[in-house]
Amino acid sequence: MGAVILGTGSCLPDRVLSNHDLEEIVETSDEWIRTRTGINTRRIAGKGEETYRLATVAAQRAMEMAGVIAEEIDLIIVATISSHMLMPSCACFVQKELGAVKAFAYDINAACSGFLFGIDIVDKYLRSDREKKILLIGAETLSSRTNWEDRNTCILFGDGAGAVVMEYRDEARGVVASNLCSDGNLWSLLCMHNAPSSNPDLSLADHPGTHILMEGREVFKYAVKAMEGAIVDLLSREKVDLDSIGLMIPHQANIRILNKLVSRLGIPPEKVFINVQKYGNTSAASIPIALDEANREGKLKADEFILVCSFGGGFTWGATLVRW
Ligand code: ACO
């Protein structure tokens, strides 16, 4: 049938930052954060936990589960918006760390939707070259791009990485289809600027800094409607009933977005995997981390449909259906 996930892995930094810890940093409260976002704690990277290092450990765990060694990997794709360097890519650092000598490697940027968009890329690679083994990773250290004085945003994000090893299998499972969308007109509602330009003609008169900027209410509104639309369209196109979904794994943005999405779709809440309370919003890493946790907890059942959806800066959003 298509691209099958052979193994999953994840890696979270050791340091836990609680809502109470945040009360010491900005004017906020545990109660406000919990009721508005559903987040209790998030992980924050420390020394030696750069994005590529978290990505490498997540990849090693996924390869171990898949029974695949680094030398067998043909391609490494990392979805990230917070690599420690702009060039080389995070994926090249992962290739070096793993010793994946045969692999070519590059990053993709679709913000929080990066991993979902990556699944579609991998699916297409594998359909045209069935011999390949591909490592797809979502990895972020957004703590390095967070404005720790802005209580509107600094409470939301966390660091981590998740990975999958994928291969083509002539079996009735794997990626079924994706429905991916973008709207660049809405870029300014959720964005992160580059370092100031050294070309005066291209520099902004008022550079806002290199951290995440967000219009929270607008993001909220679009996120719910956009993911709902992408899911409904995908399921109707594929003639798959919502009742036949075994588990939905959404991007872990915040609990209110997820609750609203779940109630609009009418999917039973027990069929939705949620871990945002532990890790906050880890952007491109959130789906593969959740996928790995669900997998290791035995929540992904052979032959069942897994529905994955995301929304992020761009705007970018979409839904993907996988038969496990
Ligand atoms: N602690 C205490 N008060 C706060 C905090 C905080 N951390 N942050 C904001 N407030 C205050 C505001 O200043 C405002 O005060 P005011 O009324 O005196 O001006 C008040 O709380 C209400 O602010 P709103 O922004 O209206 O709060 P809202 O109920 O909309 O919740 C939130 C804010 C949680 C950001 C919400 O808009 C949201 O969930 N948006 C989605 C954003 C998101 O998830 N982004 C992630 C990236 S995109 C993605 O991954 C999908």
Tab-separated table of C-alpha atoms and ligand atoms in Angstrom:
chain	number	residue	atom	x	y	z
A	1	MET	CA	0.000	0.000	0.000
A	2	GLY	CA	2.643	2.578	0.874
A	3	ALA	CA	4.877	4.271	3.392
A	4	VAL	CA	4.857	2.409	6.683
A	5	ILE	CA	6.170	3.656	10.032
A	6	LEU	CA	8.553	0.933	11.252
A	7	GLY	CA	9.611	2.573	14.504
A	8	THR	CA	9.042	5.667	16.616
A	9	GLY	CA	11.257	7.459	19.129
A	10	SER	CA	11.343	10.641	21.140
A	11	CYS	CA	13.638	12.640	23.387
A	12	LEU	CA	12.750	15.323	25.907
A	13	PRO	CA	15.221	17.554	27.762
A	14	ASP	CA	15.712	16.760	31.446
A	15	ARG	CA	14.748	20.136	32.876
A	16	VAL	CA	11.075	20.547	33.776
A	17	LEU	CA	9.702	24.099	33.911
A	18	SER	CA	6.416	24.239	35.832
A	19	ASN	CA	3.752	26.928	35.805
A	20	HIS	CA	4.879	27.829	39.314
A	21	ASP	CA	8.416	28.339	37.985
A	22	LEU	CA	6.938	30.697	35.357
A	23	GLU	CA	5.264	32.719	38.110
A	24	GLU	CA	8.814	33.731	39.073
A	25	ILE	CA	9.637	34.870	35.524
A	26	VAL	CA	6.534	36.789	34.338
A	27	GLU	CA	3.323	38.039	35.905
A	28	THR	CA	1.146	34.968	35.560
A	29	SER	CA	-0.358	32.174	37.633
A	30	ASP	CA	-0.531	28.414	37.506
A	31	GLU	CA	-4.324	28.716	37.496
A	32	TRP	CA	-4.354	31.110	34.471
A	33	ILE	CA	-2.019	28.920	32.445
A	34	ARG	CA	-3.828	25.672	33.271
A	35	THR	CA	-7.308	26.985	32.526
A	36	ARG	CA	-6.295	28.894	29.349
A	37	THR	CA	-3.913	26.350	27.846
A	38	GLY	CA	-4.102	23.008	29.704
A	39	ILE	CA	-0.320	23.111	30.179
A	40	ASN	CA	1.169	22.169	33.577
A	41	THR	CA	4.839	21.714	32.691
A	42	ARG	CA	7.153	21.924	29.704
A	43	ARG	CA	10.737	20.746	29.127
A	44	ILE	CA	13.522	23.258	28.544
A	45	ALA	CA	16.803	22.295	26.891
A	46	GLY	CA	20.043	22.769	28.796
A	47	LYS	CA	23.712	22.466	27.852
A	48	GLY	CA	24.298	19.635	25.388
A	49	GLU	CA	20.608	19.484	24.442
A	50	GLU	CA	20.702	21.444	21.190
A	51	THR	CA	17.983	20.664	18.649
A	52	TYR	CA	20.181	18.256	16.675
A	53	ARG	CA	21.168	16.344	19.818
A	54	LEU	CA	17.545	15.825	20.883
A	55	ALA	CA	16.792	14.862	17.273
A	56	THR	CA	19.659	12.358	17.220
A	57	VAL	CA	18.527	10.560	20.386
A	58	ALA	CA	14.914	10.447	19.146
A	59	ALA	CA	16.197	9.002	15.851
A	60	GLN	CA	18.309	6.371	17.632
A	61	ARG	CA	15.258	5.237	19.622
A	62	ALA	CA	13.133	5.043	16.475
A	63	MET	CA	15.850	3.078	14.632
A	64	GLU	CA	16.215	0.686	17.532
A	65	MET	CA	12.480	-0.033	17.477
A	66	ALA	CA	12.560	-0.419	13.686
A	67	GLY	CA	15.589	-2.737	13.791
A	68	VAL	CA	17.407	-0.453	11.375
A	69	ILE	CA	21.018	0.709	11.689
A	70	ALA	CA	22.345	4.155	10.739
A	71	GLU	CA	24.239	2.849	7.691
A	72	GLU	CA	20.940	1.675	6.159
A	73	ILE	CA	19.293	5.125	6.223
A	74	ASP	CA	19.023	6.767	2.773
A	75	LEU	CA	17.476	10.100	3.681
A	76	ILE	CA	17.120	12.232	6.817
A	77	ILE	CA	14.543	15.020	6.924
A	78	VAL	CA	14.232	17.255	9.967
A	79	ALA	CA	11.208	19.517	10.404
A	80	THR	CA	12.312	22.425	12.569
A	81	ILE	CA	12.198	26.190	13.026
A	82	SER	CA	14.775	26.262	15.833
A	83	SER	CA	17.982	24.635	14.699
A	84	HIS	CA	21.066	25.940	16.511
A	85	MET	CA	22.489	27.087	13.146
A	86	LEU	CA	20.918	28.371	9.939
A	87	MET	CA	23.477	26.489	7.872
A	88	PRO	CA	24.264	23.592	7.802
A	89	SER	CA	20.841	22.126	8.370
A	90	CYS	CA	19.897	20.332	11.562
A	91	ALA	CA	19.517	17.175	9.436
A	92	CYS	CA	23.210	17.326	8.426
A	93	PHE	CA	24.222	17.453	12.089
A	94	VAL	CA	21.977	14.462	12.805
A	95	GLN	CA	23.532	12.576	9.874
A	96	LYS	CA	27.000	13.252	11.315
A	97	GLU	CA	26.007	12.249	14.868
A	98	LEU	CA	24.364	9.019	13.719
A	99	GLY	CA	27.103	8.114	11.248
A	100	ALA	CA	24.423	7.668	8.597
A	101	VAL	CA	27.074	7.810	5.875
A	102	LYS	CA	24.781	6.835	2.992
A	103	ALA	CA	22.048	9.370	3.749
A	104	PHE	CA	21.421	12.746	2.210
A	105	ALA	CA	19.895	15.209	4.629
A	106	TYR	CA	17.956	18.448	4.724
A	107	ASP	CA	15.509	20.464	6.847
A	108	ILE	CA	11.982	21.574	6.081
A	109	ASN	CA	10.069	24.516	7.555
A	110	ALA	CA	6.310	24.396	7.817
A	111	ALA	CA	6.363	25.583	11.465
A	112	CYS	CA	4.150	23.431	13.696
A	113	SER	CA	2.929	21.522	10.617
A	114	GLY	CA	6.474	20.541	9.616
A	115	PHE	CA	6.245	16.898	10.640
A	116	LEU	CA	2.862	16.445	8.952
A	117	PHE	CA	4.158	17.987	5.722
A	118	GLY	CA	7.217	15.757	6.092
A	119	ILE	CA	5.077	12.601	6.170
A	120	ASP	CA	3.675	13.597	2.787
A	121	ILE	CA	7.179	14.170	1.370
A	122	VAL	CA	8.351	10.784	2.657
A	123	ASP	CA	5.237	9.056	1.307
A	124	LYS	CA	5.970	10.484	-2.145
A	125	TYR	CA	9.677	9.559	-2.037
A	126	LEU	CA	8.831	6.013	-1.050
A	127	ARG	CA	6.194	5.590	-3.730
A	128	SER	CA	8.750	6.525	-6.387
A	129	ASP	CA	11.690	4.636	-4.847
A	130	ARG	CA	10.531	1.630	-2.880
A	131	GLU	CA	13.977	0.593	-1.690
A	132	LYS	CA	14.629	3.594	0.508
A	133	LYS	CA	14.665	3.814	4.299
A	134	ILE	CA	13.873	7.295	5.536
A	135	LEU	CA	14.261	8.985	8.899
A	136	LEU	CA	11.746	11.775	9.504
A	137	ILE	CA	12.258	13.903	12.604
A	138	GLY	CA	10.461	16.836	14.200
A	139	ALA	CA	12.766	18.655	16.613
A	140	GLU	CA	12.638	22.014	18.370
A	141	THR	CA	14.240	24.080	21.095
A	142	LEU	CA	11.790	26.963	20.939
A	143	SER	CA	13.019	28.067	24.367
A	144	SER	CA	15.895	29.620	22.410
A	145	ARG	CA	13.453	31.736	20.366
A	146	THR	CA	10.966	32.631	23.096
A	147	ASN	CA	10.670	36.109	24.521
A	148	TRP	CA	10.866	35.265	28.223
A	149	GLU	CA	9.403	38.675	29.093
A	150	ASP	CA	6.223	38.127	27.063
A	151	ARG	CA	3.659	36.279	29.170
A	152	ASN	CA	1.391	35.886	26.140
A	153	THR	CA	3.822	33.479	24.497
A	154	CYS	CA	6.507	32.224	26.911
A	155	ILE	CA	4.040	30.047	28.815
A	156	LEU	CA	3.066	28.080	25.716
A	157	PHE	CA	6.183	26.494	24.306
A	158	GLY	CA	8.531	23.636	25.170
A	159	ASP	CA	11.483	21.730	23.724
A	160	GLY	CA	11.779	18.147	22.444
A	161	ALA	CA	12.131	15.849	19.468
A	162	GLY	CA	10.330	12.900	17.922
A	163	ALA	CA	11.284	10.642	15.025
A	164	VAL	CA	10.002	7.866	12.796
A	165	VAL	CA	11.711	5.407	10.451
A	166	MET	CA	9.681	4.786	7.311
A	167	GLU	CA	9.893	2.255	4.512
A	168	TYR	CA	7.682	1.134	1.613
A	169	ARG	CA	5.783	-2.076	2.315
A	170	ASP	CA	3.573	-3.958	-0.064
A	171	GLU	CA	0.993	-4.378	2.668
A	172	ALA	CA	-2.481	-2.988	3.375
A	173	ARG	CA	-1.142	-0.349	5.795
A	174	GLY	CA	0.834	2.878	5.846
A	175	VAL	CA	0.098	6.454	4.818
A	176	VAL	CA	-3.309	6.575	3.120
A	177	ALA	CA	-3.536	10.239	2.122
A	178	SER	CA	-2.856	13.811	3.231
A	179	ASN	CA	-4.708	17.066	2.853
A	180	LEU	CA	-2.257	19.951	3.268
A	181	CYS	CA	-2.938	23.683	3.108
A	182	SER	CA	-1.201	27.063	3.517
A	183	ASP	CA	-2.214	30.709	3.565
A	184	GLY	CA	0.736	33.101	3.456
A	185	ASN	CA	-1.579	36.117	3.661
A	186	LEU	CA	-1.909	35.422	7.374
A	187	TRP	CA	1.829	35.219	8.061
A	188	SER	CA	1.955	38.093	10.548
A	189	LEU	CA	-0.437	36.445	13.027
A	190	LEU	CA	2.233	33.931	14.031
A	191	CYS	CA	5.815	34.580	13.037
A	192	MET	CA	9.482	34.701	14.014
A	193	HIS	CA	11.911	37.093	12.365
A	194	ASN	CA	15.410	36.287	11.226
A	195	ALA	CA	18.479	38.058	12.594
A	196	PRO	CA	18.643	41.700	11.387
A	197	SER	CA	19.741	41.961	7.762
A	198	SER	CA	23.270	43.179	7.009
A	199	ASN	CA	21.983	44.533	3.708
A	200	PRO	CA	20.558	48.006	4.504
A	201	ASP	CA	18.169	47.760	1.561
A	202	LEU	CA	16.605	44.658	3.070
A	203	SER	CA	16.629	45.584	6.720
A	204	LEU	CA	13.417	46.389	8.553
A	205	ALA	CA	13.121	49.934	9.905
A	206	ASP	CA	11.833	48.502	13.160
A	207	HIS	CA	13.230	45.013	13.680
A	208	PRO	CA	10.999	43.309	16.243
A	209	GLY	CA	13.620	40.796	17.441
A	210	THR	CA	14.092	37.121	16.694
A	211	HIS	CA	11.480	35.616	18.985
A	212	ILE	CA	8.001	34.234	18.383
A	213	LEU	CA	5.265	36.826	17.825
A	214	MET	CA	1.645	35.770	18.024
A	215	GLU	CA	-1.888	37.137	17.899
A	216	GLY	CA	-3.265	34.442	20.193
A	217	ARG	CA	-6.995	34.979	19.663
A	218	GLU	CA	-6.713	35.070	15.877
A	219	VAL	CA	-4.524	31.954	15.853
A	220	PHE	CA	-7.072	30.205	18.033
A	221	LYS	CA	-9.969	31.040	15.703
A	222	TYR	CA	-8.216	29.974	12.512
A	223	ALA	CA	-6.621	26.869	14.037
A	224	VAL	CA	-9.909	25.252	15.023
A	225	LYS	CA	-11.713	26.002	11.758
A	226	ALA	CA	-8.741	25.124	9.558
A	227	MET	CA	-8.031	21.738	11.147
A	228	GLU	CA	-11.704	20.843	11.198
A	229	GLY	CA	-12.020	21.683	7.483
A	230	ALA	CA	-8.887	19.735	6.547
A	231	ILE	CA	-10.082	16.646	8.440
A	232	VAL	CA	-13.633	16.713	7.096
A	233	ASP	CA	-12.384	17.114	3.490
A	234	LEU	CA	-9.800	14.359	3.849
A	235	LEU	CA	-12.196	11.846	5.360
A	236	SER	CA	-14.888	12.520	2.795
A	237	ARG	CA	-12.369	12.266	-0.070
A	238	GLU	CA	-11.078	8.958	1.277
A	239	LYS	CA	-14.601	7.769	2.175
A	240	VAL	CA	-13.509	7.034	5.721
A	241	ASP	CA	-16.010	7.475	8.518
A	242	LEU	CA	-14.994	9.354	11.673
A	243	ASP	CA	-16.259	6.314	13.647
A	244	SER	CA	-13.580	4.130	12.087
A	245	ILE	CA	-10.719	6.291	13.416
A	246	GLY	CA	-8.836	4.357	16.105
A	247	LEU	CA	-6.894	7.329	17.472
A	248	MET	CA	-6.529	10.981	16.576
A	249	ILE	CA	-3.107	12.519	17.213
A	250	PRO	CA	-3.365	16.288	16.873
A	251	HIS	CA	-0.598	18.870	17.099
A	252	GLN	CA	-0.433	19.664	20.826
A	253	ALA	CA	-0.981	23.444	20.691
A	254	ASN	CA	-3.237	23.946	23.670
A	255	ILE	CA	-6.119	22.146	25.313
A	256	ARG	CA	-8.803	24.677	24.423
A	257	ILE	CA	-8.020	24.465	20.704
A	258	LEU	CA	-8.129	20.678	20.982
A	259	ASN	CA	-11.343	20.557	23.033
A	260	LYS	CA	-13.086	22.835	20.574
A	261	LEU	CA	-11.861	20.820	17.596
A	262	VAL	CA	-12.927	17.561	19.212
A	263	SER	CA	-16.411	18.827	20.036
A	264	ARG	CA	-16.937	20.316	16.541
A	265	LEU	CA	-15.866	17.074	14.903
A	266	GLY	CA	-17.913	14.961	17.304
A	267	ILE	CA	-15.078	12.488	17.866
A	268	PRO	CA	-15.158	10.832	21.338
A	269	PRO	CA	-12.506	12.522	23.542
A	270	GLU	CA	-11.107	9.118	24.572
A	271	LYS	CA	-10.054	8.635	20.945
A	272	VAL	CA	-7.842	11.734	21.046
A	273	PHE	CA	-4.257	11.512	22.312
A	274	ILE	CA	-3.254	14.484	24.461
A	275	ASN	CA	0.042	15.155	26.241
A	276	VAL	CA	0.161	18.973	26.007
A	277	GLN	CA	-0.170	19.125	29.817
A	278	LYS	CA	3.348	17.659	30.153
A	279	TYR	CA	5.307	19.225	27.298
A	280	GLY	CA	3.454	22.368	26.154
A	281	ASN	CA	3.586	23.232	22.465
A	282	THR	CA	6.759	21.739	20.951
A	283	SER	CA	5.902	22.899	17.406
A	284	ALA	CA	7.125	20.426	14.747
A	285	ALA	CA	8.116	17.950	17.469
A	286	SER	CA	4.690	17.667	19.068
A	287	ILE	CA	3.138	15.107	16.710
A	288	PRO	CA	6.091	12.667	16.594
A	289	ILE	CA	6.510	12.877	20.383
A	290	ALA	CA	2.797	12.117	20.833
A	291	LEU	CA	2.967	9.363	18.211
A	292	ASP	CA	5.869	7.732	20.039
A	293	GLU	CA	4.145	7.937	23.429
A	294	ALA	CA	0.918	6.519	22.020
A	295	ASN	CA	2.884	3.743	20.319
A	296	ARG	CA	4.873	2.791	23.429
A	297	GLU	CA	1.686	2.859	25.522
A	298	GLY	CA	0.152	0.322	23.112
A	299	LYS	CA	-2.537	2.753	21.914
A	300	LEU	CA	-1.857	2.248	18.203
A	301	LYS	CA	-3.612	-0.923	17.077
A	302	ALA	CA	-2.653	-2.830	13.956
A	303	ASP	CA	-4.969	-2.140	11.031
A	304	GLU	CA	-6.676	0.849	12.697
A	305	PHE	CA	-6.820	4.324	11.169
A	306	ILE	CA	-4.713	7.004	12.863
A	307	LEU	CA	-5.774	10.560	12.096
A	308	VAL	CA	-3.062	13.215	12.464
A	309	CYS	CA	-3.694	16.961	12.154
A	310	SER	CA	-1.803	20.185	12.688
A	311	PHE	CA	-1.833	23.953	12.444
A	312	GLY	CA	1.048	26.424	12.579
A	313	GLY	CA	2.780	29.575	11.372
A	314	GLY	CA	2.450	30.387	7.704
A	315	PHE	CA	-0.369	29.646	8.204
A	316	THR	CA	0.144	25.979	7.446
A	317	TRP	CA	-2.261	23.226	8.351
A	318	GLY	CA	-3.551	19.850	7.311
A	319	ALA	CA	-4.584	16.313	8.121
A	320	THR	CA	-3.120	12.905	7.330
A	321	LEU	CA	-4.633	9.465	7.528
A	322	VAL	CA	-2.433	6.470	8.322
A	323	ARG	CA	-3.452	2.815	8.555
A	324	TRP	CA	-1.315	1.407	11.379
B	1	ACO	N1	-0.876	35.071	32.543
B	1	ACO	C1	-1.833	35.903	32.999
B	1	ACO	N2	-2.511	36.707	32.184
B	1	ACO	C2	-2.220	36.678	30.880
B	1	ACO	C3	-1.232	35.832	30.347
B	1	ACO	C4	-0.533	35.004	31.247
B	1	ACO	N3	0.419	34.170	30.846
B	1	ACO	N4	-1.173	36.009	29.028
B	1	ACO	C5	-2.099	36.942	28.721
B	1	ACO	N5	-2.719	37.347	29.828
B	1	ACO	C6	-3.771	38.340	29.975
B	1	ACO	C7	-3.802	39.318	28.822
B	1	ACO	O1	-2.847	40.335	29.011
B	1	ACO	C8	-5.213	39.820	28.885
B	1	ACO	O2	-5.292	40.786	29.887
B	1	ACO	P1	-6.192	42.114	29.667
B	1	ACO	O3	-7.583	41.605	29.482
B	1	ACO	O4	-5.959	42.878	30.908
B	1	ACO	O5	-5.638	42.754	28.434
B	1	ACO	C9	-5.984	38.602	29.367
B	1	ACO	O6	-5.034	37.711	29.935
B	1	ACO	C10	-6.722	37.901	28.251
B	1	ACO	O7	-5.822	37.781	27.158
B	1	ACO	P2	-6.225	37.030	25.859
B	1	ACO	O8	-5.090	37.011	24.909
B	1	ACO	O9	-7.525	37.573	25.388
B	1	ACO	O10	-6.441	35.581	26.470
B	1	ACO	P3	-7.084	34.346	25.801
B	1	ACO	O11	-8.213	33.891	26.624
B	1	ACO	O12	-7.324	34.546	24.333
B	1	ACO	O13	-5.910	33.277	25.948
B	1	ACO	C11	-4.148	32.285	24.614
B	1	ACO	C12	-4.634	33.527	25.394
B	1	ACO	C13	-4.002	31.146	25.604
B	1	ACO	C14	-2.799	32.593	23.988
B	1	ACO	C15	-5.204	31.951	23.547
B	1	ACO	O14	-5.494	33.060	22.753
B	1	ACO	C16	-4.790	30.815	22.694
B	1	ACO	O15	-4.810	29.688	23.111
B	1	ACO	N6	-4.403	31.083	21.420
B	1	ACO	C17	-3.879	30.106	20.549
B	1	ACO	C18	-2.446	30.349	20.507
B	1	ACO	C19	-1.597	29.114	20.355
B	1	ACO	O16	-1.890	28.039	20.790
B	1	ACO	N7	-0.483	29.345	19.729
B	1	ACO	C20	0.482	28.358	19.606
B	1	ACO	C21	1.195	28.495	18.339
B	1	ACO	S1	0.170	28.092	17.019
B	1	ACO	C22	-0.092	26.537	17.093
B	1	ACO	O17	0.719	25.757	17.471
B	1	ACO	C23	-1.435	26.149	16.719
